[in-house]
Coordinates of C-alpha atoms and ligand atoms in Angstrom, one line a residue:
M1098 CA 0.1 -0.1 0.1
K1099 CA 1.4 3.4 -1.0
N1100 CA -0.3 5.5 1.5
P1101 CA 0.9 4.4 5.2
T1102 CA -2.9 6.2 5.9
L1103 CA -4.8 3.4 4.2
T1104 CA -5.0 0.8 6.9
V1105 CA -5.7 -2.8 6.4
E1106 CA -9.6 -2.2 8.0
D1107 CA -10.0 0.4 5.0
L1108 CA -9.4 -2.4 2.7
Q1109 CA -11.6 -4.9 4.6
K1110 CA -14.4 -2.5 4.6
A1111 CA -13.9 -1.7 1.0
G1112 CA -14.0 -5.9 0.0
A1113 CA -16.9 -6.1 2.1
L1114 CA -19.0 -3.3 0.2
L1115 CA -17.8 -5.0 -3.2
R1116 CA -19.6 -8.2 -2.0
A1117 CA -22.6 -6.4 -1.0
G1118 CA -23.0 -5.2 -4.0
E1119 CA -22.1 -1.8 -3.4
V1120 CA -19.7 0.7 -5.4
V1121 CA -16.2 1.8 -4.1
A1122 CA -13.3 4.2 -5.7
F1123 CA -10.0 3.1 -5.7
P1124 CA -6.6 3.8 -7.4
T1125 CA -4.6 1.9 -9.8
E1126 CA -1.8 3.0 -11.7
T1127 CA -3.6 4.4 -14.3
V1128 CA -5.9 6.7 -13.0
Y1129 CA -8.6 6.1 -10.3
G1130 CA -11.1 3.7 -10.7
L1131 CA -15.2 3.7 -9.7
G1132 CA -15.5 -0.4 -9.1
A1133 CA -18.1 -3.2 -8.6
N1134 CA -18.3 -6.8 -8.4
A1135 CA -17.6 -7.6 -12.2
L1136 CA -20.3 -10.7 -11.9
D1137 CA -22.9 -8.9 -10.0
E1138 CA -25.3 -7.3 -12.8
I1139 CA -27.2 -5.0 -10.3
A1140 CA -23.6 -3.4 -9.0
C1141 CA -22.6 -2.8 -12.2
A1142 CA -25.8 -1.1 -13.5
K1143 CA -25.0 1.4 -10.7
I1144 CA -21.6 2.2 -12.1
F1145 CA -23.4 3.1 -15.3
A1146 CA -26.2 5.0 -13.3
L1147 CA -23.6 7.1 -11.0
K1148 CA -21.2 8.0 -13.6
G1149 CA -24.1 9.0 -16.4
R1150 CA -22.1 6.6 -18.6
P1151 CA -24.2 5.4 -22.1
A1152 CA -25.0 1.9 -22.0
D1153 CA -22.9 1.4 -25.2
N1154 CA -19.5 1.9 -23.6
P1155 CA -18.3 -1.4 -22.0
L1156 CA -16.2 -1.5 -18.5
I1157 CA -13.1 -3.1 -18.0
I1158 CA -12.7 -5.9 -15.4
H1159 CA -9.7 -5.6 -13.2
I1160 CA -8.5 -9.1 -12.0
A1161 CA -5.4 -10.0 -9.6
S1162 CA -4.5 -13.5 -10.9
L1163 CA -4.2 -15.1 -14.3
D1164 CA -6.5 -17.3 -12.9
M1165 CA -9.0 -14.9 -12.8
L1166 CA -8.3 -14.1 -16.8
D1167 CA -8.8 -18.1 -17.4
E1168 CA -12.2 -18.0 -15.6
L1169 CA -13.4 -14.9 -17.2
T1170 CA -12.1 -15.4 -21.0
E1171 CA -10.7 -17.7 -23.6
I1172 CA -7.2 -17.1 -23.6
T1173 CA -5.3 -16.7 -26.8
P1174 CA -1.8 -17.2 -27.6
M1175 CA -1.2 -13.4 -28.1
A1176 CA -2.6 -12.8 -24.7
R1177 CA -0.3 -15.0 -23.4
K1178 CA 2.4 -13.5 -24.9
L1179 CA 1.5 -10.1 -23.9
A1180 CA 0.3 -10.9 -20.3
K1181 CA 3.8 -12.0 -19.3
A1182 CA 5.4 -8.9 -21.0
F1183 CA 3.1 -6.1 -19.5
W1184 CA 1.1 -7.9 -16.5
P1185 CA 0.7 -6.3 -13.9
G1186 CA 0.5 -3.2 -15.6
P1187 CA -1.5 -0.4 -18.1
L1188 CA -2.5 -2.8 -20.8
T1189 CA -6.1 -4.0 -20.9
M1190 CA -6.7 -7.1 -23.2
V1191 CA -10.0 -7.5 -25.4
L1192 CA -10.6 -11.2 -25.2
P1193 CA -13.8 -14.0 -26.0
K1194 CA -15.7 -13.7 -22.7
K1195 CA -16.7 -16.7 -21.2
P1196 CA -20.3 -17.0 -19.7
G1197 CA -21.1 -15.6 -16.3
I1198 CA -20.1 -12.0 -17.3
P1199 CA -22.7 -9.9 -17.3
D1200 CA -23.9 -8.3 -20.6
I1201 CA -24.0 -5.0 -18.9
V1202 CA -20.3 -5.0 -18.5
S1203 CA -19.5 -6.1 -21.7
A1204 CA -22.1 -3.9 -23.1
G1205 CA -23.7 -6.8 -24.9
L1206 CA -20.2 -7.6 -27.0
Y1207 CA -19.3 -11.3 -27.0
T1208 CA -15.9 -10.0 -26.1
V1209 CA -14.7 -8.1 -22.6
G1210 CA -11.9 -5.8 -21.7
I1211 CA -9.4 -7.4 -18.9
R1212 CA -6.7 -5.9 -16.9
F1213 CA -4.3 -7.2 -14.1
P1214 CA -3.4 -3.6 -12.7
S1215 CA 0.0 -3.3 -10.7
H1216 CA -1.0 -1.2 -7.9
P1217 CA -0.8 -2.5 -4.8
T1218 CA -4.1 -1.1 -3.7
A1219 CA -6.1 -2.4 -6.5
Q1220 CA -4.7 -5.7 -6.3
E1221 CA -5.5 -6.0 -2.5
L1222 CA -9.1 -5.0 -2.7
I1223 CA -9.5 -7.3 -5.4
R1224 CA -8.3 -9.9 -3.6
S1225 CA -10.8 -8.6 -0.7
A1226 CA -13.3 -8.5 -2.6
G1227 CA -12.8 -12.1 -3.8
Q1228 CA -14.2 -11.2 -7.1
P1229 CA -13.2 -9.6 -10.4
I1230 CA -13.9 -5.8 -10.6
A1231 CA -15.5 -4.0 -13.0
A1232 CA -14.4 -0.3 -13.1
P1233 CA -14.3 2.4 -15.8
S1234 CA -12.3 5.6 -14.8
A1235 CA -14.0 7.7 -11.7
N1236 CA -15.3 10.4 -13.0
L1237 CA -19.0 11.9 -14.6
S1238 CA -18.8 10.9 -17.9
G1239 CA -17.4 13.3 -20.3
R1240 CA -15.2 14.8 -17.7
P1241 CA -11.5 14.9 -17.2
S1242 CA -10.2 11.4 -15.4
P1243 CA -9.2 11.5 -11.9
T1244 CA -5.6 10.8 -11.0
T1245 CA -6.1 11.9 -6.9
A1246 CA -9.0 10.9 -4.6
K1247 CA -9.9 14.5 -4.9
H1248 CA -10.5 14.4 -8.1
V1249 CA -12.9 11.6 -7.4
A1250 CA -14.7 13.4 -4.8
E1251 CA -15.1 16.7 -6.5
D1252 CA -17.3 14.2 -9.0
F1253 CA -19.2 12.3 -6.3
I1254 CA -19.6 14.4 -3.5
D1255 CA -20.5 12.5 -0.3
Q1256 CA -21.6 9.5 -2.4
L1257 CA -18.6 6.6 -2.0
L1258 CA -16.0 5.2 -0.2
I1259 CA -13.2 6.4 -1.9
L1260 CA -9.5 4.6 -1.1
D1261 CA -7.1 7.4 -1.1
S1262 CA -3.5 6.2 -2.1
G1263 CA -2.2 9.5 -3.3
P1264 CA -1.7 10.9 -6.5
V1265 CA -1.4 7.9 -9.3
E1266 CA 1.8 7.4 -11.4
I1267 CA 0.7 7.1 -15.1
G1268 CA -2.1 9.2 -15.2
L1269 CA -3.8 8.3 -18.2
E1270 CA -6.1 5.3 -18.9
S1271 CA -4.5 1.8 -19.9
T1272 CA -3.9 0.8 -23.6
V1273 CA -6.6 -1.4 -25.1
I1274 CA -5.4 -3.8 -27.3
D1275 CA -7.9 -6.6 -29.1
V1276 CA -6.4 -9.8 -29.2
S1277 CA -9.7 -11.8 -29.5
G1278 CA -9.1 -12.4 -33.3
E1279 CA -6.7 -13.5 -35.9
H1280 CA -4.7 -9.9 -35.7
P1281 CA -4.1 -7.5 -32.8
I1282 CA -5.9 -4.3 -33.3
L1283 CA -4.8 -1.5 -31.0
L1284 CA -8.1 -0.2 -29.8
R1285 CA -6.7 2.6 -27.4
P1286 CA -3.4 4.1 -27.0
G1287 CA -1.8 4.4 -23.7
F1288 CA 1.3 4.1 -21.5
I1289 CA 2.3 0.7 -23.1
T1290 CA 3.2 2.0 -27.0
I1291 CA 2.5 0.1 -30.4
N1292 CA 5.9 -0.3 -30.7
Q1293 CA 6.4 -2.2 -27.6
L1294 CA 3.3 -4.5 -28.5
E1295 CA 4.6 -5.2 -31.8
K1296 CA 7.9 -6.3 -30.5
I1297 CA 6.5 -8.6 -28.1
L1298 CA 3.8 -9.9 -30.8
D1299 CA 6.4 -10.0 -33.3
Q1300 CA 4.2 -8.7 -35.8
K1301 CA 2.3 -5.6 -36.8
V1302 CA -0.4 -4.0 -34.6
R1303 CA -3.0 -2.2 -36.7
L1304 CA -4.2 0.9 -35.3
A1305 CA -8.3 0.9 -35.2
N1306 CA -9.8 4.0 -37.1
L1307 CA -10.1 5.7 -33.2
E1308 CA -12.4 8.7 -34.8
D1309 CA -14.9 6.5 -36.6
A1310 CA -18.0 7.0 -35.2
R1311 CA -20.3 5.0 -37.0
R1312 CA -19.1 1.4 -36.3
P1313 CA -16.3 2.4 -33.6
A1314 CA -14.3 -1.0 -32.6
A1315 CA -13.7 0.4 -28.9
P1316 CA -17.5 1.7 -28.2
G1317 CA -16.2 4.2 -25.9
M1318 CA -14.1 6.3 -28.5
K1319 CA -17.0 7.8 -30.2
Y1320 CA -18.1 10.2 -27.1
R1321 CA -17.0 13.1 -26.1
H1322 CA -14.6 12.3 -23.4
Y1323 CA -12.1 14.0 -20.7
A1324 CA -13.4 17.7 -21.3
P1325 CA -13.1 20.3 -19.3
K1326 CA -16.0 22.8 -18.9
G1327 CA -13.6 25.6 -20.0
D1328 CA -13.6 26.3 -23.7
L1329 CA -9.7 24.4 -24.8
R1330 CA -8.0 25.1 -27.8
L1331 CA -4.5 23.3 -28.6
V1332 CA -1.4 25.2 -29.9
T1333 CA 1.8 23.5 -31.2
T1334 CA 4.0 26.8 -31.7
R1335 CA 4.6 29.5 -29.3
D1336 CA 2.9 32.0 -32.2
Q1337 CA -0.2 30.0 -32.1
A1338 CA -0.5 30.2 -28.1
L1339 CA -0.2 33.9 -28.6
K1340 CA -2.4 34.2 -31.2
Q1341 CA -5.3 32.1 -29.3
H1342 CA -4.3 33.9 -26.1
Q1343 CA -5.6 37.2 -27.8
E1344 CA -8.8 35.2 -29.3
L1345 CA -9.8 33.4 -26.5
R1346 CA -9.5 36.5 -23.9
D1347 CA -11.4 38.8 -26.6
Q1348 CA -13.8 36.2 -27.0
H1349 CA -14.5 35.6 -23.4
K1350 CA -13.7 38.6 -22.0
T1351 CA -11.7 36.8 -18.9
E1352 CA -7.8 35.8 -19.2
P1353 CA -7.2 31.7 -20.6
L1354 CA -5.1 29.7 -18.0
C1355 CA -2.2 28.4 -20.6
I1356 CA -1.3 25.1 -19.8
L1357 CA 2.1 24.8 -21.4
T1358 CA 5.6 23.5 -21.1
E1359 CA 9.1 24.8 -20.0
H1360 CA 11.3 25.3 -22.8
P1361 CA 15.0 25.3 -22.0
D1362 CA 15.7 28.5 -24.3
Q1363 CA 12.6 30.3 -24.2
S1364 CA 10.1 31.8 -21.5
W1365 CA 6.4 32.6 -22.0
P1366 CA 5.3 36.2 -21.6
D1367 CA 4.8 37.8 -18.0
H1368 CA 1.3 38.6 -18.8
L1369 CA 0.1 35.3 -19.8
E1370 CA -1.3 33.2 -16.5
V1371 CA 0.9 30.0 -16.8
F1372 CA 0.7 26.8 -15.7
L1373 CA 3.6 24.5 -16.1
I1374 CA 3.2 21.1 -17.0
A1375 CA 6.2 19.7 -17.5
K1376 CA 9.4 20.0 -19.0
H1377 CA 9.4 20.3 -22.8
G1378 CA 10.1 16.6 -24.4
D1379 CA 9.0 14.8 -20.6
L1380 CA 5.8 13.1 -21.8
E1381 CA 5.7 10.7 -18.6
T1382 CA 5.3 13.9 -16.7
Y1383 CA 3.0 15.5 -19.2
A1384 CA 0.5 12.4 -19.1
R1385 CA 0.9 12.7 -15.0
N1386 CA -0.2 16.0 -14.8
M1387 CA -2.3 16.2 -17.8
F1388 CA -6.0 15.5 -16.4
A1389 CA -5.1 17.7 -13.0
A1390 CA -4.0 20.4 -15.3
L1391 CA -7.6 20.4 -16.6
R1392 CA -9.0 20.1 -13.8
Y1393 CA -7.2 22.7 -12.2
A1394 CA -8.7 25.0 -14.9
D1395 CA -11.9 24.2 -14.0
S1396 CA -11.7 24.6 -10.2
S1397 CA -10.2 28.0 -10.5
G1398 CA -13.2 29.5 -13.1
Y1399 CA -11.1 29.4 -16.3
Q1400 CA -13.4 29.7 -19.2
S1401 CA -10.8 29.1 -21.7
I1402 CA -7.7 26.8 -21.7
I1403 CA -4.7 27.0 -24.3
M1404 CA -2.8 24.0 -23.8
E1405 CA 0.5 23.0 -25.7
A1406 CA 0.1 20.0 -27.5
V1407 CA 2.7 17.0 -28.2
P1408 CA 4.1 14.9 -31.1
A1409 CA 1.3 11.9 -31.8
E1410 CA 4.4 9.4 -31.3
G1411 CA 4.8 6.9 -28.6
L1412 CA 3.2 8.2 -25.5
G1413 CA 2.5 11.2 -27.3
L1414 CA -0.2 9.4 -29.6
A1415 CA -1.7 8.7 -26.2
I1416 CA -1.6 11.9 -25.0
M1417 CA -3.1 13.7 -28.0
N1418 CA -6.0 11.0 -28.4
R1419 CA -7.1 12.5 -24.8
L1420 CA -6.6 15.8 -25.6
E1421 CA -8.0 15.7 -29.2
K1422 CA -11.4 14.6 -27.3
A1423 CA -11.1 16.8 -24.7
A1424 CA -11.0 19.8 -27.2
K1425 CA -13.9 19.0 -28.9
K1426 CA -16.7 20.6 -29.3
A1427 CA -19.6 18.0 -28.9
Ligands
AMP1388 P1 -12.6 3.4 -19.6 O1 -13.4 2.4 -18.1 O2 -13.8 4.5 -19.3 O3 -11.5 3.5 -19.4 O4 -13.0 2.6 -20.8 C1 -13.0 1.4 -21.2 C2 -13.0 1.4 -22.8 O5 -12.3 0.2 -23.5 C3 -14.6 1.7 -23.4 O6 -14.7 3.0 -23.8 C4 -13.9 0.7 -24.8 O7 -13.6 1.5 -25.9 C5 -12.7 -0.5 -24.1 N1 -13.5 -1.6 -24.8 C6 -13.3 -2.2 -23.4 N2 -14.3 -3.6 -23.6 C7 -14.1 -3.7 -24.7 C8 -14.4 -4.4 -25.9 N3 -15.3 -5.8 -25.2 N4 -14.7 -4.3 -27.0 C9 -13.9 -3.1 -27.1 N5 -13.6 -2.3 -26.6 C10 -13.7 -2.3 -25.6
MG1389 MG1 -13.2 6.9 -18.5

């Protein structure tokens, strides 16, 4: 357990609540999750109701042993390789599901997404519950994902037990790969990159058409996601940042928040209200702070936000996947 204030009793209480069909918020290495017993249909329905999550957006099931994977899915050879390389860790695998998983969890699909998180509190909670835990991110649908217990409390005031283990390590949801068919398909980019996956599988990993809203391979991707309340604009250059700053200030009649990186050889003008998110090029820190920065903008009442984009490669692909959705108007 990372947070010394979290006790064995807290874990036992949370496990008992899960067994009783209640919903509990808990940390993982990616973001905080909103968990329920994955085999209890009514408990899982509570997650959808609490979040306001559309019924066609499936939940990821969290496990704490490979035996659990075997009970829930038909394990494919590709899945075995990836589990060996990346589990426990920030990788979700979509596999054919076995009977017993309620339809509500998989949104009626014949496949299900499974992840073995590395966070000790998450693992202990699953063991304490004695059941796999279905969990999406612990935020209201559409809002930026929570990377601290405080973020969870902002969205669900007094509504649930939140296990607080401090800020998460990664800050970005898991990589989702479909290994249910003949060829692997990347459904959602994340901390584990395409290159890493290809190396282990020794074959090309196709990128799902992430913007295909008509027949999305990963249902959740058609929705507006991760969005702050303020008007968010992404910029790639200093000139763009300054131009957008002018425009947004004129339009909203208030000062925008500029979420920018720290460049070694240039500084930002003094009159900008700047949130320095990371050193330029430090994508891991950028990913860890990204949602917190957007939530900071909201809680401070900014009506507009300028955010410096990163190159969409490696971890940057995952960052930009989230930011482009966050900046979407509808
Ligand atoms: P979240 O729980 O909000 O991190 O999102 C879970 C995402 O995982 C969904 O929005 C889907 O994109 C993906 N996912 C989960 N299960 C499946 C599945 N059976 N098939 C395809 N994608 C899935
Ligand atoms: Mg989410």
